[in-house]
Amino acid sequence: MKRILLTIVCAVALSLGAWAQVDEVVAKINKDGVWQPRAYYLKNMEKADDFIAQVYDSNEGRLKYVLYEIEEDHVWAQKILQTKKDILGKTKKKKKQNKKLAKFFNDVEQARQSFAQAEETEKCYAHLTKVLNGFIDNGVSHSMPSGALKSFYFSSGNGFAGFYEEFSLMKKDGKNILGIKSVKRMHIPEDKGEVERQIEVDDSVLQRVRDMVEEGMLYDVSREYSPEMMITDATSWSMSIYFEGGSINSSGYAAGPDHSDTLNSILKYLSELAGIEE
């Protein structure tokens, strides 16, 4: 008898949990409309394959971050598909299905489109996780270019926030020239809002920057960084570092790069050399 009662209690608890999830999904779709994944490359297989084509220019840290980010979309897709199953059960005919769906959703067509998107998202998720984990297992990384440093360039800016900065270190007319430009338009007095400076530096500066790149693994970066969801009015940046035996090129918008602490240390070092306060 106790075993029967325990079984009934467990069944009721599971049922309540399932319908709590149904309520969550229904409320979200009724409020937001057709469900869409946050990650654009989980919308359809074409976008997923477009993203995979960029994997060769990514590093392990970037790929692990992507796997972490898409997990939330995967969980929501599963919830939506389970909700479809809980509401429709074994009902096959579309007319009867619509009657059941209408008891929960304000717009039956929005619900059906959400189910379809969740199914497509799960296909993309399975495809992406298999490919990305394969790259990670086989070791995705980049090596330090050989030879001396020839030039270093970094710029970043945000038009909405009103700032732009540019750092360059290169040989010019047989001299090592460090150039820094900083423009800040908001909340800064006009006479302090723009700084531009060029100074000549020793070969030791280029060697120091090269050492910082190698020791801080700044060479192990992806070619491009961008968020998994749409963001407007964010900061964009670009970095190019050339050596005798190769180069490092990377850029991004609202994301990245890996080893940013190393990059910030280099920029701080160069600013101090030029006598510019942060």
Coordinates of C-alpha atoms in Angstrom, one line a residue:
M1 CA 0.0 0.0 0.0
K2 CA 2.8 2.4 0.9
R3 CA 4.5 1.6 -2.4
I4 CA 1.3 2.4 -4.3
L5 CA 0.9 5.7 -2.5
L6 CA 4.5 6.7 -3.1
T7 CA 4.1 5.9 -6.8
I8 CA 1.0 8.1 -7.0
V9 CA 2.7 11.0 -5.1
C10 CA 5.7 10.8 -7.5
A11 CA 3.4 10.7 -10.6
V12 CA 1.5 13.8 -9.3
A13 CA 4.8 15.6 -8.6
L14 CA 6.1 14.9 -12.1
S15 CA 2.9 16.0 -13.6
L16 CA 2.9 19.3 -11.7
G17 CA 6.5 19.9 -12.8
A18 CA 5.7 19.2 -16.4
W19 CA 2.7 21.6 -16.5
A20 CA 4.7 24.3 -14.7
Q21 CA 7.1 24.1 -17.6
V22 CA 4.2 24.3 -20.0
D23 CA 3.0 27.4 -18.3
E24 CA 6.5 28.9 -18.6
V25 CA 6.7 28.2 -22.3
V26 CA 3.2 29.3 -23.1
A27 CA 3.7 32.6 -21.2
K28 CA 6.9 33.3 -23.1
I29 CA 5.4 32.7 -26.5
N30 CA 2.2 34.6 -25.7
K31 CA 4.3 37.6 -24.6
D32 CA 7.2 37.6 -27.1
G33 CA 5.7 35.9 -30.2
V34 CA 7.5 33.3 -32.2
W35 CA 10.4 31.9 -30.3
Q36 CA 13.9 32.6 -31.8
P37 CA 17.3 31.3 -30.5
R38 CA 19.6 34.0 -29.2
A39 CA 22.5 32.6 -31.3
Y40 CA 21.9 33.5 -35.0
Y41 CA 23.7 30.3 -36.2
L42 CA 21.1 28.1 -34.4
K43 CA 18.3 29.5 -36.6
N44 CA 18.9 27.2 -39.5
M45 CA 21.5 24.8 -40.9
E46 CA 22.7 27.3 -43.5
K47 CA 23.7 29.7 -40.8
A48 CA 25.2 26.9 -38.8
D49 CA 27.4 25.8 -41.7
D50 CA 28.4 29.5 -42.4
F51 CA 29.6 29.7 -38.8
I52 CA 31.5 26.4 -39.0
A53 CA 33.4 27.7 -42.0
Q54 CA 34.9 30.3 -39.7
V55 CA 36.1 27.7 -37.1
Y56 CA 39.5 27.3 -38.8
D57 CA 40.3 30.9 -37.7
S58 CA 39.1 30.4 -34.1
N59 CA 40.9 29.2 -31.1
E60 CA 40.0 26.7 -28.4
G61 CA 38.8 29.4 -25.9
R62 CA 36.5 30.9 -28.5
L63 CA 34.9 27.5 -29.4
K64 CA 34.4 26.6 -25.7
Y65 CA 32.7 30.0 -25.2
V66 CA 30.4 29.3 -28.1
L67 CA 29.5 25.9 -26.7
Y68 CA 28.6 27.5 -23.4
E69 CA 26.5 30.2 -25.0
I70 CA 24.4 27.9 -27.1
E71 CA 23.4 25.8 -24.2
E72 CA 20.6 28.2 -23.1
D73 CA 19.0 28.0 -26.6
H74 CA 19.3 24.2 -26.5
V75 CA 17.5 24.1 -23.1
W76 CA 14.7 26.4 -24.4
A77 CA 14.2 24.4 -27.6
Q78 CA 13.8 21.2 -25.5
K79 CA 11.3 22.9 -23.2
I80 CA 9.3 24.1 -26.3
L81 CA 9.2 20.7 -27.9
Q82 CA 8.3 19.0 -24.6
T83 CA 5.4 21.5 -24.2
K84 CA 4.2 20.6 -27.7
K85 CA 4.2 16.9 -26.7
D86 CA 2.5 17.6 -23.3
I87 CA -0.3 19.6 -24.9
L88 CA -0.9 17.6 -28.1
G89 CA -0.2 14.1 -26.8
K90 CA -1.0 11.6 -29.6
T91 CA -3.4 13.8 -31.4
K92 CA -2.7 13.6 -35.1
K93 CA -5.3 15.6 -37.0
K94 CA -4.4 19.3 -37.4
K95 CA -7.9 20.6 -36.7
K96 CA -8.0 18.8 -33.3
Q97 CA -4.4 19.9 -32.6
N98 CA -5.4 23.5 -33.2
K99 CA -8.3 23.3 -30.8
K100 CA -5.9 22.0 -28.1
L101 CA -3.3 24.7 -28.8
A102 CA -6.0 27.4 -28.8
K103 CA -6.7 26.6 -25.2
F104 CA -3.2 27.8 -24.3
F105 CA -1.8 30.1 -27.0
N106 CA -3.2 33.5 -28.1
D107 CA -2.0 32.8 -31.6
V108 CA -1.9 29.1 -32.7
E109 CA 0.3 29.9 -35.8
Q110 CA 2.9 31.6 -33.6
A111 CA 3.0 28.4 -31.4
R112 CA 3.4 26.2 -34.5
Q113 CA 6.2 28.4 -35.8
S114 CA 7.9 28.2 -32.4
F115 CA 7.7 24.4 -32.5
A116 CA 9.2 24.4 -36.0
Q117 CA 12.0 26.7 -34.9
A118 CA 12.8 24.7 -31.8
E119 CA 13.1 21.5 -34.0
E120 CA 15.5 23.3 -36.4
T121 CA 17.5 24.7 -33.5
E122 CA 17.9 21.3 -32.0
K123 CA 19.3 20.0 -35.4
C124 CA 21.7 22.9 -35.5
Y125 CA 22.7 22.4 -31.9
A126 CA 23.5 18.7 -32.5
H127 CA 25.5 19.6 -35.7
L128 CA 27.5 22.4 -34.1
T129 CA 28.4 20.6 -30.8
K130 CA 29.6 17.6 -32.8
V131 CA 31.8 19.7 -35.1
L132 CA 33.1 22.1 -32.4
N133 CA 34.0 19.4 -29.9
G134 CA 35.8 17.6 -32.7
F135 CA 37.9 20.6 -33.4
I136 CA 38.6 21.0 -29.7
D137 CA 39.5 17.3 -29.2
N138 CA 42.0 17.6 -32.1
G139 CA 43.6 20.7 -30.7
V140 CA 42.7 24.1 -32.1
S141 CA 45.4 26.6 -31.3
H142 CA 47.8 29.0 -33.0
S143 CA 51.6 29.3 -32.7
M144 CA 53.8 32.3 -32.1
P145 CA 55.1 33.7 -35.4
S146 CA 58.9 33.5 -35.7
G147 CA 61.4 36.4 -36.0
A148 CA 61.6 39.9 -34.7
L149 CA 58.6 42.2 -34.3
K150 CA 58.2 44.5 -37.4
S151 CA 55.0 46.4 -36.4
F152 CA 52.2 46.6 -33.9
Y153 CA 48.8 48.2 -34.6
F154 CA 45.6 48.4 -32.5
S155 CA 42.6 50.6 -32.7
S156 CA 39.2 50.7 -31.0
G157 CA 36.2 53.0 -31.1
N158 CA 32.6 53.5 -30.3
G159 CA 30.8 56.3 -32.1
F160 CA 27.8 56.3 -29.8
A161 CA 30.1 56.6 -26.7
G162 CA 32.2 59.2 -28.5
F163 CA 35.7 57.7 -28.2
Y164 CA 38.4 56.4 -30.5
E165 CA 42.0 55.2 -29.8
E166 CA 44.8 54.1 -32.0
F167 CA 48.2 52.7 -31.2
S168 CA 51.0 52.0 -33.8
L169 CA 54.6 50.9 -33.4
M170 CA 56.6 50.5 -36.6
K171 CA 59.8 51.4 -38.4
K172 CA 59.7 54.6 -40.5
D173 CA 62.7 56.1 -42.3
G174 CA 65.0 53.8 -40.3
K175 CA 63.5 54.9 -37.0
N176 CA 61.2 53.1 -34.6
I177 CA 58.1 55.3 -34.2
L178 CA 55.4 55.0 -31.6
G179 CA 52.2 56.8 -32.4
I180 CA 49.2 57.1 -30.2
K181 CA 45.9 58.9 -30.9
S182 CA 43.1 59.2 -28.4
V183 CA 39.8 61.0 -29.0
K184 CA 37.1 61.4 -26.3
R185 CA 34.1 63.5 -27.1
M186 CA 31.8 63.0 -24.1
H187 CA 32.1 64.4 -20.6
I188 CA 35.7 65.6 -21.3
P189 CA 36.8 69.3 -21.5
E190 CA 37.5 70.2 -25.2
D191 CA 41.2 70.9 -24.5
K192 CA 41.7 67.4 -23.0
G193 CA 39.4 65.5 -25.3
E194 CA 42.0 64.7 -28.0
V195 CA 45.6 63.6 -27.7
E196 CA 47.9 62.7 -30.5
R197 CA 51.6 61.9 -30.0
Q198 CA 54.5 60.4 -31.8
I199 CA 57.9 59.6 -30.3
E200 CA 61.0 57.7 -31.4
V201 CA 61.8 54.6 -29.3
D202 CA 64.7 52.1 -29.0
D203 CA 64.7 48.6 -30.5
S204 CA 64.3 47.3 -27.0
V205 CA 60.6 48.5 -27.1
L206 CA 59.8 46.3 -30.1
Q207 CA 61.5 43.4 -28.3
R208 CA 59.6 44.1 -25.1
V209 CA 56.3 44.1 -27.0
R210 CA 57.2 40.9 -28.8
D211 CA 58.1 39.2 -25.5
M212 CA 54.7 40.3 -24.0
V213 CA 52.8 38.9 -27.0
E214 CA 54.6 35.6 -26.6
E215 CA 54.5 35.3 -22.9
G216 CA 50.9 36.3 -22.7
M217 CA 49.9 34.1 -25.6
L218 CA 48.3 37.0 -27.6
Y219 CA 49.1 35.0 -30.7
D220 CA 46.4 32.4 -29.8
V221 CA 43.4 34.5 -30.8
S222 CA 40.5 34.1 -33.3
R223 CA 40.5 36.1 -36.5
E224 CA 37.1 37.6 -35.6
Y225 CA 35.0 38.1 -32.5
S226 CA 31.3 39.0 -32.3
P227 CA 28.5 38.3 -29.8
E228 CA 26.0 35.5 -30.3
M229 CA 23.1 37.9 -30.2
M230 CA 22.3 41.3 -31.8
I231 CA 24.0 44.2 -30.0
T232 CA 24.0 47.8 -31.2
D233 CA 26.2 50.8 -30.2
A234 CA 29.0 48.6 -29.0
T235 CA 32.8 49.0 -29.4
S236 CA 34.6 47.7 -32.4
W237 CA 38.4 47.0 -32.5
S238 CA 41.1 45.8 -34.8
M239 CA 44.6 44.4 -34.1
S240 CA 47.5 43.6 -36.5
I241 CA 50.9 42.5 -35.4
Y242 CA 53.6 41.6 -38.0
F243 CA 56.8 39.6 -37.4
E244 CA 59.6 38.5 -39.7
G245 CA 58.0 35.1 -39.9
G246 CA 54.3 35.7 -39.8
S247 CA 51.5 37.8 -38.5
I248 CA 48.6 38.0 -36.0
N249 CA 45.4 39.6 -37.3
S250 CA 42.2 39.9 -35.3
S251 CA 39.1 42.2 -35.0
G252 CA 35.8 42.2 -33.2
Y253 CA 32.6 44.0 -32.3
A254 CA 31.2 43.8 -28.7
A255 CA 33.3 40.8 -27.9
G256 CA 36.9 39.5 -27.5
P257 CA 39.7 39.1 -27.8
D258 CA 41.1 36.2 -25.8
H259 CA 44.1 37.1 -23.6
S260 CA 42.8 40.7 -23.4
D261 CA 44.8 41.2 -20.2
T262 CA 48.0 40.8 -22.3
L263 CA 46.7 43.3 -24.8
N264 CA 45.8 45.8 -22.1
S265 CA 49.3 45.4 -20.6
I266 CA 50.9 46.2 -23.9
L267 CA 48.7 49.3 -24.4
K268 CA 49.4 50.5 -20.9
Y269 CA 53.2 50.1 -21.5
L270 CA 53.1 52.0 -24.7
S271 CA 50.9 54.8 -23.2
E272 CA 53.4 55.2 -20.3
L273 CA 56.3 55.4 -22.8
A274 CA 54.5 58.2 -24.7
G275 CA 53.7 60.0 -21.4
I276 CA 49.9 59.6 -21.8
E277 CA 47.8 59.0 -18.8
E278 CA 44.9 56.6 -18.9

